[in-house]
XYZ file of C-alpha atoms in Angstrom:
661
model
C 60.199 -127.475 -4.822
C 59.028 -130.382 -7.068
C 61.031 -133.345 -8.336
C 60.099 -136.296 -10.638
C 60.999 -139.808 -9.703
C 63.015 -140.309 -12.974
C 66.389 -140.290 -14.558
C 64.974 -140.308 -17.972
C 65.682 -142.977 -20.549
C 64.331 -146.513 -20.316
C 63.384 -146.530 -16.663
C 61.364 -143.131 -16.904
C 57.953 -144.931 -16.914
C 58.956 -148.532 -16.370
C 57.181 -148.748 -13.010
C 58.211 -149.826 -9.582
C 59.297 -146.421 -8.334
C 58.520 -145.511 -4.582
C 58.270 -142.211 -2.844
C 58.613 -141.840 0.926
C 58.345 -138.724 3.250
C 60.984 -138.468 6.033
C 61.742 -136.175 9.062
C 65.407 -135.994 9.813
C 67.549 -134.244 12.301
C 68.052 -130.577 13.038
C 64.753 -129.575 11.316
C 65.414 -131.321 7.953
C 62.448 -132.829 6.340
C 61.365 -133.817 2.755
C 60.830 -136.753 0.581
C 62.801 -139.675 -0.764
C 62.216 -140.937 -4.179
C 63.384 -144.450 -4.769
C 64.107 -145.061 -8.451
C 64.334 -148.554 -9.933
C 66.689 -148.344 -12.949
C 66.410 -150.584 -16.127
C 68.519 -153.460 -16.960
C 69.339 -154.369 -13.382
C 71.439 -151.284 -12.971
C 72.077 -150.069 -9.571
C 69.246 -148.157 -7.981
C 69.204 -144.284 -7.247
C 67.436 -142.504 -4.373
C 66.743 -138.726 -4.643
C 66.108 -136.702 -1.425
C 64.284 -133.429 -1.707
C 64.428 -131.469 1.516
C 64.020 -128.232 3.358
C 65.174 -126.606 6.415
C 62.550 -125.783 9.164
C 63.000 -123.342 11.815
C 60.943 -120.781 13.926
C 60.158 -118.815 10.878
C 59.760 -121.509 8.308
C 57.332 -124.406 8.240
C 58.177 -127.446 6.012
C 55.360 -129.659 4.551
C 55.432 -132.435 1.886
C 53.182 -133.994 -0.843
C 55.021 -137.382 -0.891
C 53.541 -138.328 -4.419
C 51.527 -136.897 -7.163
C 51.391 -137.747 -10.878
C 51.345 -135.921 -14.331
C 48.402 -137.772 -15.834
C 44.678 -137.323 -14.979
C 44.488 -140.907 -13.806
C 46.846 -140.137 -10.722
C 45.225 -140.106 -7.275
C 46.644 -136.524 -6.861
C 47.333 -134.558 -10.176
C 49.904 -132.040 -10.750
C 46.931 -129.515 -11.207
C 45.535 -130.475 -7.841
C 48.864 -130.084 -6.142
C 49.273 -126.522 -7.559
C 45.746 -125.700 -6.414
C 46.510 -126.820 -2.907
C 49.546 -124.478 -2.953
C 47.445 -121.556 -4.311
C 44.812 -122.062 -1.466
C 46.941 -122.551 1.482
C 50.576 -122.242 0.638
C 51.418 -125.571 2.224
C 50.427 -129.266 2.445
C 48.829 -131.482 5.094
C 51.393 -132.133 7.845
C 49.883 -135.593 8.326
C 51.479 -136.423 4.932
C 54.599 -137.101 7.025
C 52.939 -140.239 8.304
C 51.986 -141.646 5.078
C 54.985 -144.107 4.799
C 56.368 -145.439 1.499
C 53.953 -145.234 -1.481
C 52.740 -148.121 -3.481
C 55.212 -148.850 -6.417
C 54.341 -146.859 -9.548
C 52.613 -148.543 -12.290
C 54.143 -148.766 -15.856
C 53.452 -145.702 -17.892
C 53.113 -143.507 -14.857
C 55.468 -140.530 -13.950
C 55.342 -139.974 -10.077
C 56.570 -136.756 -8.481
C 57.038 -135.280 -5.121
C 56.673 -131.772 -3.696
C 58.312 -130.124 -0.722
C 56.856 -126.746 0.666
C 58.657 -124.140 2.938
C 56.253 -121.365 3.921
C 56.863 -118.408 5.997
C 55.253 -114.924 6.765
C 57.487 -111.920 5.628
C 56.615 -108.477 7.119
C 56.679 -105.411 4.769
C 60.158 -104.676 3.690
C 61.152 -107.729 5.594
C 63.432 -110.736 4.478
C 63.511 -114.334 5.157
C 65.803 -117.035 3.718
C 64.144 -120.426 2.704
C 66.663 -123.029 1.893
C 66.012 -126.327 -0.152
C 68.302 -129.122 -1.095
C 68.404 -131.900 -3.615
C 70.660 -134.911 -2.877
C 70.879 -138.327 -4.564
C 72.436 -141.663 -3.412
C 73.478 -144.289 -5.967
C 76.118 -146.346 -3.892
C 77.060 -148.677 -6.572
C 78.572 -148.075 -10.016
C 78.298 -151.015 -12.290
C 80.230 -151.375 -15.773
C 78.942 -153.067 -18.816
C 80.967 -156.311 -18.092
C 79.772 -156.644 -14.615
C 82.325 -155.244 -12.372
C 80.606 -153.267 -9.547
C 82.113 -150.947 -7.070
C 81.050 -148.588 -4.222
C 81.385 -145.007 -4.967
C 83.813 -142.958 -3.045
C 81.134 -141.045 -0.861
C 80.051 -144.209 0.504
C 83.273 -144.390 2.641
C 81.682 -141.474 4.639
C 77.932 -142.070 4.299
C 77.598 -145.816 4.008
C 76.077 -147.934 1.278
C 72.431 -147.575 2.026
C 70.333 -145.594 -0.565
C 68.669 -143.726 2.424
C 72.150 -141.938 3.018
C 70.535 -139.504 0.596
C 68.908 -137.986 3.756
C 72.257 -137.357 5.341
C 73.572 -135.944 1.991
C 70.593 -133.559 1.869
C 71.061 -132.705 5.517
C 74.815 -131.994 5.133
C 74.009 -129.669 2.179
C 71.415 -127.712 4.143
C 73.602 -127.304 7.412
C 76.888 -126.813 5.566
C 76.242 -124.948 2.425
C 77.224 -121.504 3.855
C 80.848 -122.954 4.884
C 80.956 -124.622 1.463
C 80.361 -121.268 -0.297
C 82.860 -119.585 1.820
C 85.460 -122.153 0.958
C 84.730 -121.627 -2.661
C 85.032 -117.964 -2.406
C 88.301 -118.406 -0.443
C 89.696 -120.467 -3.239
C 88.336 -118.442 -6.244
C 88.788 -114.832 -4.741
C 92.665 -114.520 -5.244
C 92.380 -115.352 -8.734
C 89.219 -113.211 -9.386
C 91.095 -110.216 -7.820
C 94.412 -110.715 -9.498
C 94.824 -107.768 -11.733
C 97.276 -109.503 -13.999
C 94.515 -111.649 -15.468
C 91.983 -110.487 -17.985
C 88.308 -110.861 -16.934
C 87.668 -113.429 -19.846
C 90.424 -115.541 -18.524
C 89.037 -115.697 -14.869
C 85.671 -116.707 -16.237
C 86.792 -119.232 -18.549
C 89.387 -120.816 -16.109
C 86.482 -121.791 -13.693
C 83.877 -122.498 -16.287
C 86.072 -124.983 -17.965
C 86.022 -127.082 -14.762
C 82.636 -128.246 -15.607
C 84.151 -131.387 -17.360
C 85.177 -132.798 -13.994
C 81.570 -133.495 -13.255
C 80.021 -133.534 -16.671
C 82.740 -135.813 -18.241
C 81.199 -139.150 -17.020
C 83.190 -139.117 -13.904
C 83.557 -142.015 -11.697
C 85.141 -142.080 -8.203
C 85.067 -145.350 -6.281
C 86.188 -146.470 -2.905
C 88.406 -149.287 -3.851
C 92.161 -150.136 -4.405
C 91.101 -152.921 -6.749
C 93.784 -155.112 -5.016
C 91.514 -158.117 -4.632
C 90.114 -158.012 -8.120
C 93.216 -157.942 -10.101
C 94.121 -161.184 -11.938
C 96.361 -163.539 -9.863
C 98.897 -164.428 -12.580
C 101.511 -162.167 -11.382
C 104.585 -164.570 -10.838
C 106.096 -163.683 -14.110
C 109.257 -161.428 -13.545
C 110.526 -158.871 -16.023
C 114.177 -158.234 -15.160
C 114.822 -154.549 -16.266
C 118.572 -154.134 -16.256
C 118.142 -150.447 -16.896
C 117.002 -149.691 -13.319
C 118.520 -152.821 -11.819
C 115.012 -154.081 -10.500
C 112.767 -156.898 -11.007
C 109.168 -155.919 -11.257
C 105.944 -158.078 -11.684
C 104.283 -158.346 -14.984
C 100.735 -159.320 -15.230
C 97.848 -158.071 -12.945
C 99.984 -156.676 -10.210
C 100.948 -153.419 -8.692
C 104.559 -152.059 -8.685
C 105.840 -153.217 -5.456
C 105.262 -151.494 -2.057
C 102.722 -148.875 -3.406
C 101.795 -146.680 -0.557
C 98.255 -146.317 -0.100
C 98.082 -144.476 3.089
C 96.311 -141.431 1.184
C 93.370 -143.822 0.583
C 91.694 -141.593 -2.124
C 90.081 -144.324 -3.992
C 90.209 -144.558 -7.733
C 89.127 -141.948 -10.284
C 87.949 -142.198 -13.807
C 86.771 -139.531 -16.125
C 85.997 -139.976 -20.017
C 88.004 -138.628 -22.917
C 84.714 -137.125 -23.990
C 81.079 -138.010 -24.051
C 81.328 -138.929 -27.712
C 84.671 -140.818 -27.172
C 83.841 -143.271 -24.519
C 87.246 -144.345 -22.984
C 88.232 -143.767 -19.507
C 91.300 -141.615 -18.630
C 92.710 -141.357 -22.133
C 96.125 -140.893 -21.403
C 97.426 -138.857 -24.397
C 94.690 -136.358 -23.554
C 95.068 -136.351 -19.794
C 98.497 -135.172 -20.506
C 97.019 -131.784 -21.285
C 93.991 -131.990 -18.920
C 95.805 -133.277 -15.828
C 97.010 -129.685 -14.698
C 93.501 -129.142 -13.335
C 93.514 -132.271 -11.241
C 97.230 -131.544 -10.172
C 96.409 -128.134 -9.079
C 93.080 -128.848 -7.486
C 92.927 -132.438 -6.490
C 96.683 -133.562 -6.416
C 96.114 -136.717 -4.516
C 93.622 -137.859 -7.164
C 96.051 -136.972 -9.853
C 98.774 -139.112 -8.118
C 96.280 -141.954 -7.933
C 95.649 -141.893 -11.702
C 99.438 -141.901 -12.272
C 99.758 -144.869 -10.056
C 97.047 -146.756 -12.070
C 99.021 -146.127 -15.145
C 102.201 -147.067 -13.601
C 100.640 -150.548 -12.595
C 99.339 -150.793 -16.200
C 102.903 -150.163 -17.778
C 103.975 -153.351 -16.000
C 100.807 -155.344 -17.170
C 100.200 -157.326 -20.336
C 96.942 -158.782 -22.014
C 97.572 -161.141 -24.673
C 93.966 -160.887 -26.164
C 94.056 -160.355 -29.868
C 92.350 -157.281 -31.166
C 91.833 -155.975 -34.563
C 92.860 -152.375 -35.471
C 90.429 -150.530 -37.600
C 92.945 -148.258 -39.558
C 94.640 -151.113 -41.456
C 92.667 -154.176 -40.451
C 95.687 -155.823 -38.770
C 95.541 -157.835 -35.603
C 97.654 -157.358 -32.525
C 98.060 -157.585 -28.766
C 95.571 -155.487 -26.561
C 98.240 -154.515 -24.011
C 102.001 -154.973 -24.406
C 104.147 -154.955 -21.506
C 106.106 -151.650 -21.178
C 103.741 -149.763 -23.349
C 101.771 -147.020 -21.665
C 98.197 -147.789 -22.436
C 95.995 -145.318 -24.354
C 93.307 -145.626 -21.789
C 92.028 -147.586 -18.826
C 89.403 -149.215 -20.842
C 85.685 -148.747 -21.514
C 83.573 -151.605 -20.233
C 85.846 -153.029 -17.521
C 88.111 -150.173 -16.521
C 91.422 -151.118 -14.891
C 91.251 -154.657 -16.000
C 90.460 -154.536 -19.782
C 92.761 -151.904 -21.044
C 92.936 -150.012 -24.370
C 89.379 -149.609 -25.575
C 90.871 -147.568 -28.252
C 91.383 -149.794 -31.505
C 91.780 -147.500 -34.471
C 95.499 -147.765 -34.241
C 97.868 -150.232 -32.358
C 99.017 -147.804 -29.485
C 101.811 -149.915 -28.474
C 103.505 -148.518 -31.394
C 102.599 -144.852 -30.759
C 105.683 -142.616 -29.841
C 103.974 -140.009 -27.382
C 102.372 -142.183 -24.781
C 105.590 -143.469 -22.905
C 107.412 -140.038 -22.966
C 104.152 -138.450 -21.662
C 103.998 -140.968 -18.711
C 107.594 -140.039 -17.803
C 106.734 -136.307 -17.965
C 103.607 -136.354 -16.215
C 105.115 -138.611 -13.336
C 107.964 -136.224 -13.007
C 105.895 -133.031 -13.133
C 103.636 -134.582 -10.329
C 106.731 -135.750 -8.307
C 108.199 -132.311 -8.505
C 105.057 -130.440 -7.697
C 104.078 -132.536 -4.845
C 107.594 -133.269 -3.485
C 106.112 -136.662 -2.799
C 109.149 -139.145 -2.385
C 106.738 -142.053 -1.735
C 105.112 -141.559 -4.984
C 108.497 -141.331 -6.774
C 109.531 -144.551 -5.467
C 106.341 -146.275 -6.171
C 106.334 -145.416 -9.827
C 110.062 -145.594 -10.611
C 109.963 -149.140 -11.919
C 107.308 -148.214 -14.364
C 109.416 -145.025 -15.571
C 112.448 -147.296 -16.123
C 110.385 -149.869 -18.164
C 108.634 -147.072 -20.073
C 111.869 -145.596 -21.094
C 113.366 -148.835 -22.022
C 110.338 -149.863 -24.240
C 110.314 -146.618 -26.166
C 113.926 -146.948 -27.085
C 112.992 -149.596 -29.676
C 111.720 -146.871 -31.829
C 115.272 -145.428 -32.172
C 115.783 -147.252 -35.453
C 119.379 -146.070 -36.292
C 120.967 -145.965 -32.915
C 121.385 -142.185 -32.728
C 119.359 -141.752 -29.620
C 116.464 -140.137 -31.190
C 113.105 -141.969 -31.725
C 111.593 -142.018 -35.148
C 107.790 -142.082 -36.163
C 106.871 -145.003 -38.467
C 104.858 -143.110 -41.405
C 101.371 -143.621 -39.875
C 99.475 -141.359 -37.245
C 101.340 -142.799 -34.393
C 100.472 -140.225 -31.613
C 97.734 -138.103 -30.320
C 97.087 -136.647 -33.724
C 95.709 -139.943 -34.795
C 94.808 -138.865 -38.406
C 97.858 -136.849 -39.171
C 100.560 -139.136 -40.631
C 104.254 -138.395 -39.428
C 107.553 -139.845 -40.692
C 111.129 -140.029 -39.196
C 112.050 -137.506 -36.492
C 109.280 -135.324 -35.669
C 108.845 -132.101 -33.715
C 106.049 -133.340 -31.514
C 107.173 -136.736 -30.458
C 110.928 -135.811 -30.629
C 110.619 -132.970 -28.325
C 108.593 -135.163 -25.921
C 111.370 -137.684 -26.045
C 114.024 -135.062 -25.176
C 112.037 -133.807 -22.401
C 111.352 -137.444 -21.100
C 115.035 -138.203 -21.024
C 115.751 -134.934 -19.004
C 112.886 -135.777 -16.682
C 113.976 -139.302 -16.075
C 117.536 -138.009 -15.371
C 116.105 -135.491 -12.811
C 113.857 -138.209 -11.192
C 116.783 -140.591 -11.042
C 119.065 -137.934 -9.249
C 116.295 -137.416 -6.648
C 115.857 -141.050 -5.992
C 119.535 -141.823 -5.714
C 120.071 -143.505 -9.231
C 123.053 -141.426 -10.523
C 124.270 -144.041 -12.975
C 120.713 -144.136 -14.668
C 120.805 -140.334 -14.835
C 124.114 -140.214 -16.487
C 122.988 -142.556 -19.139
C 119.925 -140.289 -19.767
C 122.118 -137.344 -19.954
C 124.366 -138.811 -22.577
C 121.336 -139.951 -24.737
C 119.933 -136.402 -24.327
C 122.977 -134.639 -25.552
C 123.157 -137.027 -28.721
C 119.220 -136.892 -29.355
C 119.118 -133.056 -29.103
C 121.980 -132.670 -31.514
C 119.981 -134.898 -34.023
C 116.762 -133.337 -33.248
C 117.967 -129.746 -34.122
C 120.014 -130.820 -37.053
C 117.218 -132.459 -38.736
C 114.276 -130.152 -37.875
C 115.527 -126.696 -37.021
C 115.152 -124.348 -40.022
C 116.045 -120.979 -38.612
C 112.679 -119.958 -37.168
C 110.881 -123.104 -36.000
C 111.182 -126.892 -35.986
C 109.811 -128.670 -39.097
C 106.847 -130.982 -38.603
C 108.953 -133.915 -39.463
C 112.218 -135.032 -41.251
C 110.224 -136.575 -44.075
C 109.873 -135.260 -47.536
C 105.980 -134.743 -47.854
C 104.389 -131.384 -48.487
C 103.394 -131.067 -44.667
C 106.912 -131.862 -43.529
C 107.801 -128.278 -43.285
C 104.479 -127.349 -41.626
C 104.505 -125.145 -38.589
C 102.738 -127.333 -35.796
C 101.140 -125.331 -32.964
C 102.081 -128.360 -30.632
C 105.642 -128.769 -31.586
C 107.142 -127.500 -28.182
C 104.897 -129.821 -26.043
C 107.972 -131.357 -24.455
C 109.329 -127.880 -23.479
C 106.091 -126.889 -22.144
C 106.318 -129.844 -19.623
C 110.036 -129.158 -19.078
C 109.283 -125.496 -18.054
C 106.324 -126.476 -16.033
C 108.269 -129.026 -14.138
C 111.209 -126.584 -13.110
C 113.614 -128.114 -15.388
C 116.228 -126.385 -17.607
C 115.100 -125.611 -21.159
C 115.617 -128.181 -23.852
C 116.852 -125.546 -26.357
C 118.454 -122.084 -26.440
C 115.897 -119.490 -25.215
C 116.125 -117.593 -28.435
C 115.086 -120.587 -30.309
C 112.109 -121.403 -28.013
C 110.885 -117.762 -28.245
C 111.635 -117.589 -31.947
C 109.481 -120.684 -32.468
C 106.748 -119.472 -30.260
C 106.710 -116.300 -31.951
C 106.380 -117.929 -35.419
C 103.431 -119.966 -34.071
C 101.759 -116.999 -32.872
C 102.172 -115.159 -36.109
C 101.116 -117.967 -38.355
C 99.001 -120.437 -36.591
C 97.203 -117.878 -34.385
C 97.058 -114.405 -36.058
C 96.632 -115.605 -39.730
C 93.487 -117.472 -38.797
C 90.471 -115.168 -38.302
C 92.862 -112.593 -36.905
C 93.559 -114.608 -33.830
C 89.935 -114.972 -32.741
C 89.467 -118.637 -32.750
C 92.623 -120.199 -31.327
C 95.737 -121.792 -32.892
C 95.272 -124.092 -36.045
C 97.222 -127.224 -35.608
C 99.161 -127.014 -38.804
C 100.274 -124.099 -40.961
C 102.320 -123.871 -44.057
C 105.254 -121.350 -44.180
C 103.590 -119.608 -47.007
C 100.753 -118.708 -44.693
C 98.081 -121.292 -45.776
C 96.525 -123.740 -43.390
C 97.838 -127.279 -43.673
C 94.933 -129.222 -45.358
C 96.860 -132.650 -45.213
C 94.078 -134.011 -42.956
C 91.148 -133.265 -40.831
C 93.379 -132.697 -37.803
C 95.989 -130.556 -39.345
C 93.402 -128.076 -40.395
C 91.586 -128.045 -37.000
C 91.800 -125.699 -33.971
C 92.214 -127.821 -30.898
C 91.012 -126.012 -27.774
C 93.257 -127.908 -25.348
C 96.264 -127.383 -27.647
C 95.680 -123.773 -27.902
C 95.455 -123.410 -24.067
C 98.677 -125.411 -23.602
C 100.470 -123.172 -26.274
C 99.350 -120.195 -24.420
C 100.917 -121.729 -21.090
C 104.182 -122.319 -22.902
C 104.139 -118.649 -24.009
C 103.588 -117.606 -20.368
C 106.583 -119.874 -19.087
C 108.607 -117.938 -21.559
C 107.683 -114.378 -20.810
C 105.209 -113.768 -23.744
C 102.255 -112.755 -21.634
C 100.613 -110.762 -24.526
C 100.889 -113.583 -27.048
C 99.713 -116.019 -24.486
C 96.424 -114.232 -23.591
C 95.846 -113.246 -27.139
C 96.127 -116.868 -28.205
C 93.883 -118.284 -25.541
C 91.423 -115.564 -25.786
C 90.379 -117.007 -29.225
C 89.025 -120.126 -27.497
C 86.924 -117.835 -25.124
C 85.799 -115.729 -28.125
C 84.795 -118.670 -30.328
C 83.567 -121.068 -27.593
C 82.187 -118.925 -24.751
C 81.604 -115.553 -25.876
C 78.205 -114.207 -27.064
C 79.667 -113.616 -30.523
C 81.028 -117.193 -30.729
C 79.713 -120.549 -31.727
C 77.830 -121.358 -28.443
C 79.731 -124.237 -26.967
C 79.190 -123.041 -23.309
C 79.851 -125.773 -20.978
C 80.343 -128.253 -23.728
C 83.771 -127.087 -25.121
C 84.718 -129.351 -27.889
C 87.928 -131.133 -28.836
C 88.183 -129.046 -31.995
C 86.602 -126.774 -34.376
C 87.456 -125.626 -37.889
C 87.907 -122.303 -39.294
C 84.334 -121.845 -40.116
C 83.184 -123.125 -36.759
C 82.074 -126.769 -37.248
C 82.858 -128.771 -34.183
C 84.129 -132.361 -33.344
C 83.610 -133.971 -30.161
C 81.530 -131.819 -27.626
C 82.238 -131.944 -24.016
C 85.799 -133.059 -24.139
C 88.774 -133.722 -21.688
C 91.525 -131.659 -23.331
C 90.390 -128.086 -22.623
C 90.978 -128.446 -18.994
C 94.507 -127.590 -20.179
C 93.679 -123.875 -19.504
C 94.637 -124.912 -15.908
C 98.296 -125.297 -17.387
C 98.037 -121.541 -17.823
C 97.284 -121.011 -14.225
C 100.087 -123.537 -13.335
C 102.449 -121.309 -15.258
C 101.143 -118.067 -13.677
C 101.252 -119.595 -10.175
C 103.541 -122.548 -9.910
C 103.323 -124.894 -7.067
C 105.575 -123.985 -4.115
C 107.570 -127.180 -4.486
C 108.813 -126.155 -7.835
C 109.466 -122.679 -6.890
C 111.538 -123.470 -4.032
C 113.481 -126.439 -5.588
C 117.140 -125.859 -6.273
C 117.594 -124.616 -9.715
C 120.163 -127.171 -10.878
C 120.785 -127.983 -14.504
C 120.469 -131.731 -14.810
C 122.752 -131.552 -18.010
C 125.759 -129.804 -16.311
C 129.143 -131.594 -16.658
C 129.507 -131.586 -12.903
C 126.790 -134.338 -12.739
C 128.206 -136.539 -15.365
C 130.585 -139.395 -14.332
C 133.914 -139.287 -16.097
C 133.103 -142.230 -18.238
C 130.059 -140.843 -19.228
C 131.534 -137.365 -20.113
C 134.213 -138.857 -22.336
C 131.544 -140.885 -24.311
C 129.372 -137.656 -24.656
C 132.485 -135.698 -25.975
C 133.253 -138.346 -28.458
C 129.770 -138.782 -29.591
C 128.420 -135.341 -30.079
C 129.992 -132.626 -32.264
C 129.386 -129.097 -31.489
C 126.929 -127.221 -33.923
C 126.951 -123.422 -34.015
C 123.416 -122.139 -33.442
C 121.918 -119.932 -36.049
C 121.087 -116.359 -34.702
C 117.970 -114.551 -35.134
C 114.703 -115.451 -36.602
C 113.806 -115.097 -40.262
């Protein structure tokens, strides 16, 4: 096995790189390749190793070069292998090499040789590991990576990493098989689904992932003495640079970041994590809770720095108290939030409801009361903040005539199917969480608002077969939005009662399936975001005419949650056919955010397609949700007499329309 002392880029031939042979424990030996990175970035050390035993001899060539001027060239290295099949054992005594010169590429080789009798068999095992203990962000913040908690901060820990790989790989493979086999053998699932479900997980490592071993407590600003009195939840919470009180860090899982996409360089973009987070919740729930705690802290922070927003050229505040940030930053994550600056996201209508919904879903799925208590002040604050966008006092929030949600090129005005449904779901989730934590008065208020808001939502948007895009008068206001039931998706995923009558939910899903899915390439490329009721794609903007891979998966999950298995798998299969199959566009392991009807992509290697794990969540819900008591949070038995009277006085009954047409 050969390896170059390189990570590509500026430091490929910049010089100063050193190779060093090593002999470890348990028959492990190989070469360390110490790489000096450019621009004073943290170094990285590779370890190439093999396992020696009574049948296998391991030898090394610590250094050779690719040019004819090297002391040992690649040609000479291969000549040695052809002649003897191994290198000189004395090479283990060579010690560290001289640092490489500028312009040179230095490499190393590890040989594992054995005799195999006719018809015999012998396993030869190599490993490649690397240690880069520090991660440094552009503005200078430096942290130790999570693995250093177990392996230490020395670059030479690459030896131990390589050794563990060689000694434990069989166990790791067994554990992977144990995890995957139940899904692979489940006859309910089509073969393409099983393949795509696991393959989409590539993003968890390819998405610029950073996992550090730090709680950041010492690096937050100290200006945390300004209290915000939140009468809604009757608590006082700190504002700037502080965590919600009494955060329980006994899990000690460190902190986790992943990019929105390799072309959209923002950490943990929250409106997209809303879709992708099912993968973390199902596979790494403690990491998922850690991310939610980070956003709970962020809700209670402010950053008065003035920033200019690109869409309209106006100036605003980087981070407003009570607003859920769009992201955790770019160049100084956790400290300098909201790297996104196209729109003022403190005016977006989806982020705060999405925070409440994700927190409740995670709370319900993990049954972690400590987590619930930790984030509750932020939930109250987020709910109170978003209510300012109820302009007319009818308990339903309104959009403000610009793209003020995750579809940030698609204008929306008034009551909207997407944000309105999220708001309804957030009210119900907040009520359910309040009940669990003993805040019954708060739950009652949420229930009253829910009843009023639901009436407004249905009266303004329900047209007999789906919910209109918004309550405005534009040509797209009656568009069929694929994502219009996002709030109901989370409601069902969290084990809560449906937001609407079941017949309306299924009617809407069938309409989306018939129009947004099947009328576009026969259902073979996913669900288009917007479709006019006349069967023509909504060409209002770039995003209305795109197919979003992650939204298609979440739509399929919603269908599964409502017993529409055939439509669900047909819908999601379009993403497999277009993105993963041999007849598709060739987006393997780089699933983009979106593509158009003719296959042009936008933003390769994107976070949102992890939403396929929402389908698995629907097919195999967490035990805590399955075993939770099925209590309707909106039942009268839970409403205090005063709240019930207010509800009866405020909401008139409307007769639901029957059937779909």
